[in-house]
Amino acid sequence: MLKIKIDKESNTPLYLQLYRKLKEKIVDELSADTKLPPIRKLSDMLGINPATVVKAYDMLAQDNLIYKKVGSGSFVAPAAVSAGFKEDKNDSMLNHGQIKLDKSINFASATPSTDLFPVDDFKYAINHVLDRDQGEAFTYQKSQGFLPLRKYIQDYLKSKSIYNNLKEIQIVSGAQQAIDIIAKILLDYGDKVVVEKATYFGALQAFASRKAEIKSIEIKRDGLDLDELEDYLKKNKIKLFFTMQNFQNPTGVNWSREKQQHLLELAEKYNFFIVEDDLLSDLYYTENAPSILKQLDKNERVIYIKSFSKVFMPGLRLALIVLPQKLLPEMLETKYATDISSAGLTQRAFDYYLREGFFEKHISLKRNLFKKRFEVMSEEIDKKLPEEIESFIKPEGGLYFWLKLPQGKDSSKLYEQAAEKGVVFSPGYLFTASSAKSEYFRLSFAAVDEKEIKKGMDILSEVVRDYLGSSDEDDFSPLL
């Protein structure tokens, strides 16, 4: 029985007190998969409104500390009690694929290491803008973005066969803000959203914050199972479908051109928007660049997001949205309410950086560097991991591999054992709407060099063999 005390005289809201108390219990005392008290039972026990318990449970679920089973209740997420997830900063960072543990080989982060950032070139761009614009560089920009940058981006998109009106281009502070704003514009309580199974956790958080109903559809090696999607569409009205068409996070899948065309037909037939998050299409390791869904969009069904900062310098927080004209008024209103406008100096400096050709040079260097890391990790996976470990697909670009343990195994438990040996990766549950245990895990090579990849795979292969030789039964004790 949980022993929790709530101070009804405190100025701290009851739901927040309950959230903090439960979080403390989960981190320090409870075992993985422990069932939490039913909402009504806990509210009666504490003498509070059931809605207070619901709100606390929702916050725990959004923080990935619990998962919910329809008809069964709420349970402690397997990885929430492990050593690698115990500290708040590690928990939140790993949820975004950005954890960096001391002395660990980091296969978890999809963010490039800082030594790869083009500091000198961007410093030159900033200094040029400051000399040119003086104090104007620090003024507010229009909410839609710095006009010269938007004009250059329009030409940049044309070079990728994406044609649009200048008014349709919105500058935002990173892809996460783009997803969040789109969710605010399109989603109300109870609206239905479809995502790929699995997908980017930040998108799941944005949709959950709008209290949307999230449906995950199986992803195949050439894109979504569109038969399953249409079966769902026949019975359900959805507002949007969120997708990463190229080097999908976390699977690495590229959608086929045929499936892209079919998806657009479904969007028109069933009247929903497609949110395309184009994060990594520049990091292709074959001769030709992959197809972007927005290139094929003739009926304004695709809301296109392109992040410039993720593989460039993540702290810049800079991305663009191309959206249908009918959504522009709400976009401008919501962007203004969020942060008025994205940082003016950053926009001006990046505009100059683009025009001088620095960005294309940097992406070309990154593509060559990551291709070498990709080849090394691919070879190490084939050579060192047991045959029981399946690769979902051999990607043609991107920053990661999506691997599967034998049926019944839990990648969170493998994570715990690997972290003890100095290797971290991303357990599969991080990419699911349910946060339930997963046999899948993601290995990223963004933050490790070739030497670290080989060393890390030596360690990981040994940990995997030990884990596969052990039993998962009764293995629910937290690592403290």
Short mmCIF file of C-alpha atoms in Angstrom, two decimals:
data_model
loop_
_atom_site.label_atom_id
_atom_site.label_comp_id
_atom_site.label_asym_id
_atom_site.label_seq_id
_atom_site.Cartn_x
_atom_site.Cartn_y
_atom_site.Cartn_z
CA MET A 1 0.00 0.00 0.00
CA LEU A 2 1.37 3.42 -0.96
CA LYS A 3 1.86 5.74 1.98
CA ILE A 4 1.32 9.27 0.72
CA LYS A 5 0.44 12.43 2.62
CA ILE A 6 -1.12 15.46 0.96
CA ASP A 7 -1.10 18.87 2.68
CA LYS A 8 -4.47 20.44 1.90
CA GLU A 9 -3.41 23.70 3.58
CA SER A 10 -0.40 24.15 1.31
CA ASN A 11 -0.32 26.72 -1.48
CA THR A 12 1.03 24.00 -3.78
CA PRO A 13 -1.80 22.56 -5.92
CA LEU A 14 -2.96 19.11 -4.81
CA TYR A 15 -2.31 17.52 -8.21
CA LEU A 16 1.28 18.80 -8.16
CA GLN A 17 1.85 17.50 -4.62
CA LEU A 18 0.51 14.10 -5.64
CA TYR A 19 2.61 14.04 -8.80
CA ARG A 20 5.79 14.78 -6.83
CA LYS A 21 5.03 12.20 -4.14
CA LEU A 22 4.28 9.49 -6.69
CA LYS A 23 7.36 10.35 -8.72
CA GLU A 24 9.50 10.00 -5.59
CA LYS A 25 7.96 6.60 -4.86
CA ILE A 26 8.50 5.42 -8.43
CA VAL A 27 12.14 6.50 -8.55
CA ASP A 28 13.17 5.33 -5.07
CA GLU A 29 10.88 2.50 -3.99
CA LEU A 30 8.61 0.87 -6.57
CA SER A 31 9.58 -1.96 -8.89
CA ALA A 32 9.08 -1.94 -12.64
CA ASP A 33 5.56 -2.83 -13.80
CA THR A 34 4.09 -2.21 -10.33
CA LYS A 35 0.40 -1.35 -10.66
CA LEU A 36 -0.60 2.00 -9.16
CA PRO A 37 -3.84 2.30 -7.19
CA PRO A 38 -7.01 2.84 -9.24
CA ILE A 39 -8.02 6.49 -9.54
CA ARG A 40 -11.14 6.17 -7.41
CA LYS A 41 -9.37 4.19 -4.71
CA LEU A 42 -6.49 6.67 -4.40
CA SER A 43 -8.83 9.67 -4.39
CA ASP A 44 -10.91 8.09 -1.59
CA MET A 45 -7.78 7.21 0.36
CA LEU A 46 -6.45 10.80 0.19
CA GLY A 47 -9.83 12.53 0.38
CA ILE A 48 -9.34 14.40 -2.89
CA ASN A 49 -11.22 14.75 -6.16
CA PRO A 50 -10.66 11.92 -8.70
CA ALA A 51 -9.81 14.59 -11.29
CA THR A 52 -6.79 15.50 -9.17
CA VAL A 53 -5.51 11.93 -9.40
CA VAL A 54 -6.18 11.84 -13.15
CA LYS A 55 -4.10 14.99 -13.65
CA ALA A 56 -1.21 13.63 -11.57
CA TYR A 57 -1.28 10.32 -13.47
CA ASP A 58 -1.33 12.19 -16.79
CA MET A 59 1.76 14.16 -15.76
CA LEU A 60 3.56 10.95 -14.78
CA ALA A 61 2.66 9.40 -18.13
CA GLN A 62 3.90 12.46 -20.02
CA ASP A 63 7.19 12.22 -18.09
CA ASN A 64 7.42 8.57 -19.13
CA LEU A 65 7.35 7.35 -15.52
CA ILE A 66 4.22 5.24 -15.93
CA TYR A 67 2.35 3.55 -18.76
CA LYS A 68 -1.36 2.90 -19.06
CA LYS A 69 -3.25 -0.19 -20.19
CA VAL A 70 -6.84 0.32 -21.24
CA GLY A 71 -9.08 -1.55 -18.81
CA SER A 72 -6.18 -2.53 -16.55
CA GLY A 73 -4.85 0.67 -14.99
CA SER A 74 -1.53 2.48 -14.65
CA PHE A 75 1.85 0.81 -14.14
CA VAL A 76 5.42 1.89 -13.36
CA ALA A 77 7.41 2.15 -16.60
CA PRO A 78 10.21 -0.47 -16.64
CA ALA A 79 13.05 1.98 -17.19
CA ALA A 80 11.77 4.61 -14.76
CA VAL A 81 13.39 2.86 -11.81
CA SER A 82 16.74 2.05 -13.41
CA ALA A 83 19.99 3.79 -12.52
CA GLY A 84 20.33 5.48 -15.87
CA PHE A 85 16.87 7.02 -15.56
CA LYS A 86 16.88 7.94 -11.87
CA GLU A 87 18.12 11.51 -12.03
CA ASP A 88 15.66 14.02 -13.41
CA LYS A 89 18.14 15.40 -15.93
CA ASN A 90 18.97 11.95 -17.29
CA ASP A 91 15.30 10.99 -17.49
CA SER A 92 14.31 14.05 -19.47
CA MET A 93 17.40 14.01 -21.66
CA LEU A 94 17.07 10.36 -22.61
CA ASN A 95 13.44 10.95 -23.52
CA HIS A 96 14.81 13.26 -26.22
CA GLY A 97 17.69 10.97 -27.26
CA GLN A 98 20.30 13.32 -25.86
CA ILE A 99 21.71 11.63 -22.77
CA LYS A 100 25.44 11.74 -22.16
CA LEU A 101 26.55 9.81 -19.08
CA ASP A 102 30.04 10.34 -17.68
CA LYS A 103 32.59 7.93 -19.16
CA SER A 104 29.87 6.18 -21.15
CA ILE A 105 29.98 5.32 -24.83
CA ASN A 106 26.93 7.14 -26.09
CA PHE A 107 24.86 5.18 -28.60
CA ALA A 108 21.74 6.94 -27.25
CA SER A 109 22.08 10.46 -28.58
CA ALA A 110 21.06 11.41 -32.11
CA THR A 111 22.73 14.80 -31.60
CA PRO A 112 26.22 15.21 -33.09
CA SER A 113 29.10 15.80 -30.70
CA THR A 114 30.15 19.42 -30.21
CA ASP A 115 33.50 19.01 -31.99
CA LEU A 116 31.52 18.70 -35.26
CA PHE A 117 29.82 22.10 -34.94
CA PRO A 118 31.01 24.73 -37.48
CA VAL A 119 31.92 27.26 -34.81
CA ASP A 120 34.42 29.35 -36.78
CA ASP A 121 32.21 29.76 -39.86
CA PHE A 122 29.15 30.68 -37.82
CA LYS A 123 31.18 33.06 -35.66
CA TYR A 124 32.22 34.77 -38.88
CA ALA A 125 28.56 35.00 -39.94
CA ILE A 126 27.51 36.50 -36.59
CA ASN A 127 30.32 39.07 -36.64
CA HIS A 128 29.43 40.04 -40.20
CA VAL A 129 25.77 40.57 -39.24
CA LEU A 130 26.70 42.61 -36.15
CA ASP A 131 28.98 44.85 -38.21
CA ARG A 132 26.35 45.21 -40.93
CA ASP A 133 23.14 45.57 -38.91
CA GLN A 134 24.41 46.98 -35.60
CA GLY A 135 21.56 47.24 -33.08
CA GLU A 136 18.96 46.17 -35.65
CA ALA A 137 20.24 42.61 -35.20
CA PHE A 138 18.70 42.54 -31.72
CA THR A 139 15.24 43.85 -32.56
CA TYR A 140 12.10 41.72 -32.75
CA GLN A 141 11.46 40.16 -36.13
CA LYS A 142 8.00 39.71 -37.58
CA SER A 143 6.40 36.57 -36.16
CA GLN A 144 6.59 34.90 -39.56
CA GLY A 145 10.36 35.31 -39.65
CA PHE A 146 13.18 37.46 -41.10
CA LEU A 147 12.04 38.26 -44.65
CA PRO A 148 15.42 37.83 -46.45
CA LEU A 149 15.83 34.42 -44.79
CA ARG A 150 12.33 33.37 -45.87
CA LYS A 151 13.08 34.49 -49.44
CA TYR A 152 16.30 32.50 -49.53
CA ILE A 153 14.54 29.46 -48.07
CA GLN A 154 11.93 29.71 -50.83
CA ASP A 155 14.74 29.35 -53.40
CA TYR A 156 16.35 26.59 -51.32
CA LEU A 157 13.07 24.65 -51.37
CA LYS A 158 12.72 25.16 -55.14
CA SER A 159 16.11 23.47 -55.54
CA LYS A 160 14.51 20.47 -53.84
CA SER A 161 11.43 20.62 -56.12
CA ILE A 162 9.23 22.04 -53.36
CA TYR A 163 7.31 24.99 -54.79
CA ASN A 164 5.38 27.34 -52.56
CA ASN A 165 4.21 30.90 -52.01
CA LEU A 166 6.48 33.03 -49.80
CA LYS A 167 3.54 33.62 -47.43
CA GLU A 168 3.44 29.88 -46.68
CA ILE A 169 6.91 29.84 -45.08
CA GLN A 170 7.05 30.23 -41.30
CA ILE A 171 10.30 30.38 -39.29
CA VAL A 172 10.15 28.70 -35.87
CA SER A 173 12.48 27.92 -33.00
CA GLY A 174 13.24 24.31 -33.87
CA ALA A 175 11.23 21.32 -35.09
CA GLN A 176 9.84 20.63 -31.62
CA GLN A 177 8.25 24.07 -31.52
CA ALA A 178 6.89 23.47 -35.01
CA ILE A 179 5.17 20.26 -33.91
CA ASP A 180 3.87 21.90 -30.75
CA ILE A 181 2.38 24.86 -32.63
CA ILE A 182 0.78 22.59 -35.23
CA ALA A 183 -0.75 20.52 -32.43
CA LYS A 184 -2.16 23.68 -30.84
CA ILE A 185 -3.68 24.79 -34.14
CA LEU A 186 -5.23 21.49 -35.21
CA LEU A 187 -6.00 19.47 -32.10
CA ASP A 188 -8.70 19.69 -29.47
CA TYR A 189 -9.48 17.35 -26.59
CA GLY A 190 -10.15 13.83 -27.84
CA ASP A 191 -9.13 14.43 -31.47
CA LYS A 192 -7.51 11.45 -33.16
CA VAL A 193 -3.92 11.44 -34.39
CA VAL A 194 -2.12 8.65 -36.25
CA VAL A 195 1.62 8.06 -35.88
CA GLU A 196 4.12 5.50 -37.07
CA LYS A 197 4.91 2.68 -34.70
CA ALA A 198 7.50 3.67 -33.41
CA THR A 199 8.11 7.42 -33.68
CA TYR A 200 9.75 10.55 -32.26
CA PHE A 201 8.88 10.91 -28.58
CA GLY A 202 8.73 14.71 -28.71
CA ALA A 203 5.82 14.48 -31.16
CA LEU A 204 4.00 12.05 -28.86
CA GLN A 205 4.46 14.50 -25.98
CA ALA A 206 3.08 17.39 -28.05
CA PHE A 207 -0.02 15.43 -29.06
CA ALA A 208 -0.55 14.09 -25.54
CA SER A 209 -0.40 17.63 -24.16
CA ARG A 210 -3.45 18.42 -26.32
CA LYS A 211 -5.22 15.34 -24.87
CA ALA A 212 -5.38 13.78 -28.32
CA GLU A 213 -6.10 10.10 -28.87
CA ILE A 214 -2.96 8.63 -30.45
CA LYS A 215 -3.18 5.61 -32.76
CA SER A 216 0.05 3.85 -33.76
CA ILE A 217 0.11 2.03 -37.11
CA GLU A 218 2.70 -0.63 -37.97
CA ILE A 219 5.57 0.54 -40.14
CA LYS A 220 6.99 -1.77 -42.80
CA ARG A 221 10.35 -1.70 -44.54
CA ASP A 222 9.01 0.60 -47.28
CA GLY A 223 6.74 2.78 -45.14
CA LEU A 224 3.49 2.54 -43.20
CA ASP A 225 1.08 -0.38 -43.49
CA LEU A 226 -1.44 1.62 -45.53
CA ASP A 227 -4.02 -1.15 -45.49
CA GLU A 228 -4.09 -0.97 -41.70
CA LEU A 229 -4.26 2.81 -41.92
CA GLU A 230 -7.24 2.77 -44.28
CA ASP A 231 -9.06 0.22 -42.13
CA TYR A 232 -8.69 2.67 -39.25
CA LEU A 233 -9.72 5.66 -41.38
CA LYS A 234 -12.94 3.94 -42.44
CA LYS A 235 -14.08 3.88 -38.82
CA ASN A 236 -12.38 6.96 -37.36
CA LYS A 237 -12.09 10.64 -38.28
CA ILE A 238 -8.50 11.80 -37.73
CA LYS A 239 -7.08 15.33 -37.70
CA LEU A 240 -3.52 14.55 -38.69
CA PHE A 241 -0.94 11.90 -39.45
CA PHE A 242 2.62 12.55 -38.23
CA THR A 243 5.42 11.02 -40.26
CA MET A 244 9.15 11.07 -40.91
CA GLN A 245 9.39 9.91 -44.52
CA ASN A 246 13.17 9.59 -44.77
CA PHE A 247 15.47 7.74 -42.35
CA GLN A 248 12.55 7.61 -39.95
CA ASN A 249 13.29 7.97 -36.26
CA PRO A 250 13.91 5.36 -34.88
CA THR A 251 13.55 2.70 -37.63
CA GLY A 252 15.63 4.28 -40.41
CA VAL A 253 12.90 3.46 -42.96
CA ASN A 254 12.51 5.34 -46.25
CA TRP A 255 9.00 5.46 -47.68
CA SER A 256 8.66 4.20 -51.26
CA ARG A 257 7.36 6.64 -53.89
CA GLU A 258 4.32 4.38 -54.40
CA LYS A 259 3.39 4.55 -50.73
CA GLN A 260 3.91 8.31 -50.68
CA GLN A 261 1.45 8.71 -53.55
CA HIS A 262 -1.06 6.38 -51.89
CA LEU A 263 -0.79 8.26 -48.59
CA LEU A 264 -1.59 11.56 -50.32
CA GLU A 265 -4.63 9.94 -51.94
CA LEU A 266 -5.84 8.75 -48.53
CA ALA A 267 -5.35 12.22 -47.05
CA GLU A 268 -7.52 13.71 -49.78
CA LYS A 269 -10.15 10.96 -49.56
CA TYR A 270 -10.48 11.06 -45.76
CA ASN A 271 -9.73 14.77 -45.29
CA PHE A 272 -6.76 14.94 -42.91
CA PHE A 273 -3.42 16.74 -42.80
CA ILE A 274 -0.03 15.03 -43.01
CA VAL A 275 2.72 16.53 -40.86
CA GLU A 276 6.05 15.65 -42.50
CA ASP A 277 9.06 16.10 -40.22
CA ASP A 278 12.06 16.23 -42.56
CA LEU A 279 14.94 15.91 -40.14
CA LEU A 280 17.58 13.88 -41.92
CA SER A 281 16.91 13.76 -45.67
CA ASP A 282 20.24 15.55 -46.26
CA LEU A 283 22.16 12.66 -44.65
CA TYR A 284 21.82 10.09 -47.44
CA TYR A 285 24.64 7.64 -48.15
CA THR A 286 23.57 6.55 -51.63
CA GLU A 287 24.01 8.33 -54.96
CA ASN A 288 20.64 10.06 -55.02
CA ALA A 289 18.75 12.07 -52.41
CA PRO A 290 15.51 10.47 -51.18
CA SER A 291 12.03 11.58 -52.21
CA ILE A 292 10.34 14.15 -49.96
CA LEU A 293 6.56 13.83 -49.57
CA LYS A 294 6.01 17.59 -49.89
CA GLN A 295 7.42 17.40 -53.43
CA LEU A 296 4.35 15.39 -54.46
CA ASP A 297 1.74 17.44 -52.59
CA LYS A 298 -0.73 18.99 -55.06
CA ASN A 299 -3.68 19.57 -52.72
CA GLU A 300 -2.08 21.27 -49.69
CA ARG A 301 -2.38 18.18 -47.53
CA VAL A 302 1.21 18.22 -46.27
CA ILE A 303 2.47 20.49 -43.49
CA TYR A 304 6.22 20.36 -44.05
CA ILE A 305 8.76 20.83 -41.24
CA LYS A 306 12.46 21.19 -41.97
CA SER A 307 14.93 21.52 -39.10
CA PHE A 308 18.20 23.28 -39.84
CA SER A 309 19.65 23.03 -36.36
CA LYS A 310 19.57 19.29 -35.51
CA VAL A 311 22.59 18.20 -37.59
CA PHE A 312 24.02 21.73 -37.72
CA MET A 313 24.13 23.22 -34.22
CA PRO A 314 21.13 22.06 -32.13
CA GLY A 315 21.29 24.96 -29.69
CA LEU A 316 20.40 27.43 -32.45
CA ARG A 317 16.79 26.13 -32.48
CA LEU A 318 15.88 27.01 -36.04
CA ALA A 319 13.40 25.35 -38.39
CA LEU A 320 10.83 26.18 -41.04
CA ILE A 321 7.24 25.20 -41.66
CA VAL A 322 5.54 25.21 -45.07
CA LEU A 323 1.82 25.09 -44.47
CA PRO A 324 -1.49 25.50 -46.32
CA GLN A 325 -2.57 29.12 -46.66
CA LYS A 326 -5.82 28.54 -44.79
CA LEU A 327 -3.80 27.77 -41.64
CA LEU A 328 -1.65 30.92 -41.82
CA PRO A 329 -3.74 33.20 -39.57
CA GLU A 330 -3.83 30.65 -36.76
CA MET A 331 -0.13 29.89 -37.24
CA LEU A 332 0.86 33.55 -36.84
CA GLU A 333 -1.38 34.00 -33.83
CA THR A 334 -0.07 30.87 -32.11
CA LYS A 335 3.57 31.63 -32.92
CA TYR A 336 3.20 35.14 -31.50
CA ALA A 337 1.61 33.78 -28.32
CA THR A 338 4.41 31.23 -27.97
CA ASP A 339 7.50 33.47 -28.17
CA ILE A 340 6.59 36.47 -30.40
CA SER A 341 9.30 35.54 -32.91
CA SER A 342 12.39 33.38 -33.23
CA ALA A 343 15.70 35.02 -32.27
CA GLY A 344 16.52 37.83 -34.69
CA LEU A 345 20.30 37.56 -34.52
CA THR A 346 20.14 33.82 -35.17
CA GLN A 347 17.90 34.29 -38.21
CA ARG A 348 20.06 37.04 -39.69
CA ALA A 349 23.29 35.11 -39.12
CA PHE A 350 21.85 31.93 -40.58
CA ASP A 351 20.58 33.84 -43.61
CA TYR A 352 24.13 35.04 -44.29
CA TYR A 353 25.51 31.57 -43.54
CA LEU A 354 23.19 30.06 -46.16
CA ARG A 355 23.88 32.70 -48.81
CA GLU A 356 27.65 32.30 -48.50
CA GLY A 357 27.42 28.55 -49.11
CA PHE A 358 28.63 27.56 -45.64
CA PHE A 359 25.60 25.38 -44.91
CA GLU A 360 25.90 23.19 -48.02
CA LYS A 361 29.63 22.79 -47.36
CA HIS A 362 28.96 21.75 -43.77
CA ILE A 363 26.23 19.26 -44.72
CA SER A 364 28.51 17.71 -47.35
CA LEU A 365 31.27 17.24 -44.76
CA LYS A 366 28.80 15.79 -42.26
CA ARG A 367 27.40 13.40 -44.87
CA ASN A 368 30.86 12.01 -45.64
CA LEU A 369 31.80 11.72 -41.97
CA PHE A 370 28.58 10.01 -40.90
CA LYS A 371 28.71 7.67 -43.88
CA LYS A 372 32.02 6.31 -42.55
CA ARG A 373 30.54 5.88 -39.07
CA PHE A 374 27.47 4.24 -40.58
CA GLU A 375 29.62 1.72 -42.43
CA VAL A 376 31.66 0.91 -39.32
CA MET A 377 28.59 0.41 -37.12
CA SER A 378 26.84 -1.67 -39.77
CA GLU A 379 29.86 -3.95 -40.01
CA GLU A 380 30.19 -4.16 -36.21
CA ILE A 381 26.51 -5.11 -35.82
CA ASP A 382 26.82 -7.88 -38.42
CA LYS A 383 30.10 -9.13 -37.00
CA LYS A 384 29.65 -8.91 -33.24
CA LEU A 385 25.99 -9.12 -32.21
CA PRO A 386 24.41 -12.59 -31.84
CA GLU A 387 22.29 -13.92 -34.69
CA GLU A 388 19.21 -13.63 -32.47
CA ILE A 389 19.42 -9.83 -32.78
CA GLU A 390 17.47 -8.71 -35.85
CA SER A 391 18.07 -5.50 -37.79
CA PHE A 392 14.72 -4.00 -38.80
CA ILE A 393 16.31 -2.66 -41.97
CA LYS A 394 19.72 -1.60 -43.22
CA PRO A 395 19.16 2.16 -43.64
CA GLU A 396 20.39 4.16 -46.63
CA GLY A 397 21.14 7.20 -44.49
CA GLY A 398 20.40 8.85 -41.17
CA LEU A 399 22.06 8.39 -37.79
CA TYR A 400 20.87 5.12 -36.28
CA PHE A 401 20.01 1.43 -36.48
CA TRP A 402 16.80 -0.14 -35.13
CA LEU A 403 17.40 -3.59 -33.65
CA LYS A 404 15.18 -6.24 -32.11
CA LEU A 405 15.76 -8.66 -29.24
CA PRO A 406 14.13 -12.11 -29.28
CA GLN A 407 10.44 -12.20 -28.41
CA GLY A 408 9.69 -11.64 -24.73
CA LYS A 409 12.91 -9.78 -23.97
CA ASP A 410 12.93 -6.18 -22.72
CA SER A 411 15.36 -3.59 -24.09
CA SER A 412 15.00 -1.52 -20.89
CA LYS A 413 16.58 -4.35 -18.91
CA LEU A 414 19.32 -4.67 -21.50
CA TYR A 415 19.85 -0.92 -21.13
CA GLU A 416 20.32 -1.26 -17.37
CA GLN A 417 22.99 -3.93 -17.80
CA ALA A 418 24.76 -2.09 -20.62
CA ALA A 419 24.79 1.19 -18.66
CA GLU A 420 26.56 -0.57 -15.79
CA LYS A 421 29.28 -1.56 -18.28
CA GLY A 422 29.59 1.97 -19.70
CA VAL A 423 27.44 1.84 -22.84
CA VAL A 424 24.09 3.61 -23.27
CA PHE A 425 21.49 3.41 -26.05
CA SER A 426 17.79 4.20 -26.50
CA PRO A 427 15.31 1.52 -25.34
CA GLY A 428 12.35 1.03 -27.66
CA TYR A 429 9.69 2.14 -25.19
CA LEU A 430 10.88 5.74 -25.61
CA PHE A 431 9.40 5.77 -29.10
CA THR A 432 5.94 4.41 -28.30
CA ALA A 433 2.71 6.04 -27.19
CA SER A 434 2.09 3.39 -24.51
CA SER A 435 5.56 3.43 -22.86
CA ALA A 436 5.16 -0.33 -22.40
CA LYS A 437 8.20 -2.60 -22.55
CA SER A 438 9.71 -3.18 -25.97
CA GLU A 439 11.98 -5.73 -27.61
CA TYR A 440 13.40 -3.01 -29.86
CA PHE A 441 16.29 -0.62 -29.23
CA ARG A 442 18.05 2.12 -31.19
CA LEU A 443 21.80 2.46 -31.67
CA SER A 444 22.95 5.90 -32.84
CA PHE A 445 26.40 6.81 -34.14
CA ALA A 446 25.90 10.60 -34.07
CA ALA A 447 27.95 11.27 -30.93
CA VAL A 448 30.67 8.59 -31.22
CA ASP A 449 33.70 8.28 -33.47
CA GLU A 450 34.78 5.09 -35.25
CA LYS A 451 37.08 4.00 -32.42
CA GLU A 452 34.31 4.45 -29.85
CA ILE A 453 31.88 2.52 -32.06
CA LYS A 454 34.18 -0.50 -32.12
CA LYS A 455 34.89 -0.36 -28.40
CA GLY A 456 31.22 0.12 -27.56
CA MET A 457 30.12 -2.76 -29.76
CA ASP A 458 32.66 -5.04 -28.06
CA ILE A 459 31.08 -4.22 -24.70
CA LEU A 460 27.49 -4.31 -25.94
CA SER A 461 27.88 -7.65 -27.68
CA GLU A 462 29.10 -9.19 -24.43
CA VAL A 463 26.22 -7.65 -22.46
CA VAL A 464 23.69 -8.86 -25.05
CA ARG A 465 24.99 -12.43 -24.88
CA ASP A 466 24.81 -12.40 -21.08
CA TYR A 467 21.29 -10.99 -21.17
CA LEU A 468 20.04 -13.51 -23.72
CA GLY A 469 21.40 -16.29 -21.56
CA SER A 470 19.52 -15.09 -18.47
CA SER A 471 15.86 -15.33 -17.44
CA ASP A 472 13.63 -12.27 -17.19
CA GLU A 473 11.38 -13.87 -14.61
CA ASP A 474 11.14 -11.98 -11.33
CA ASP A 475 13.71 -9.51 -12.58
CA PHE A 476 11.92 -6.38 -11.41
CA SER A 477 14.25 -4.97 -8.72
CA PRO A 478 15.28 -1.34 -9.21
CA LEU A 479 18.97 -0.56 -9.58
CA LEU A 480 19.79 1.94 -6.82
#
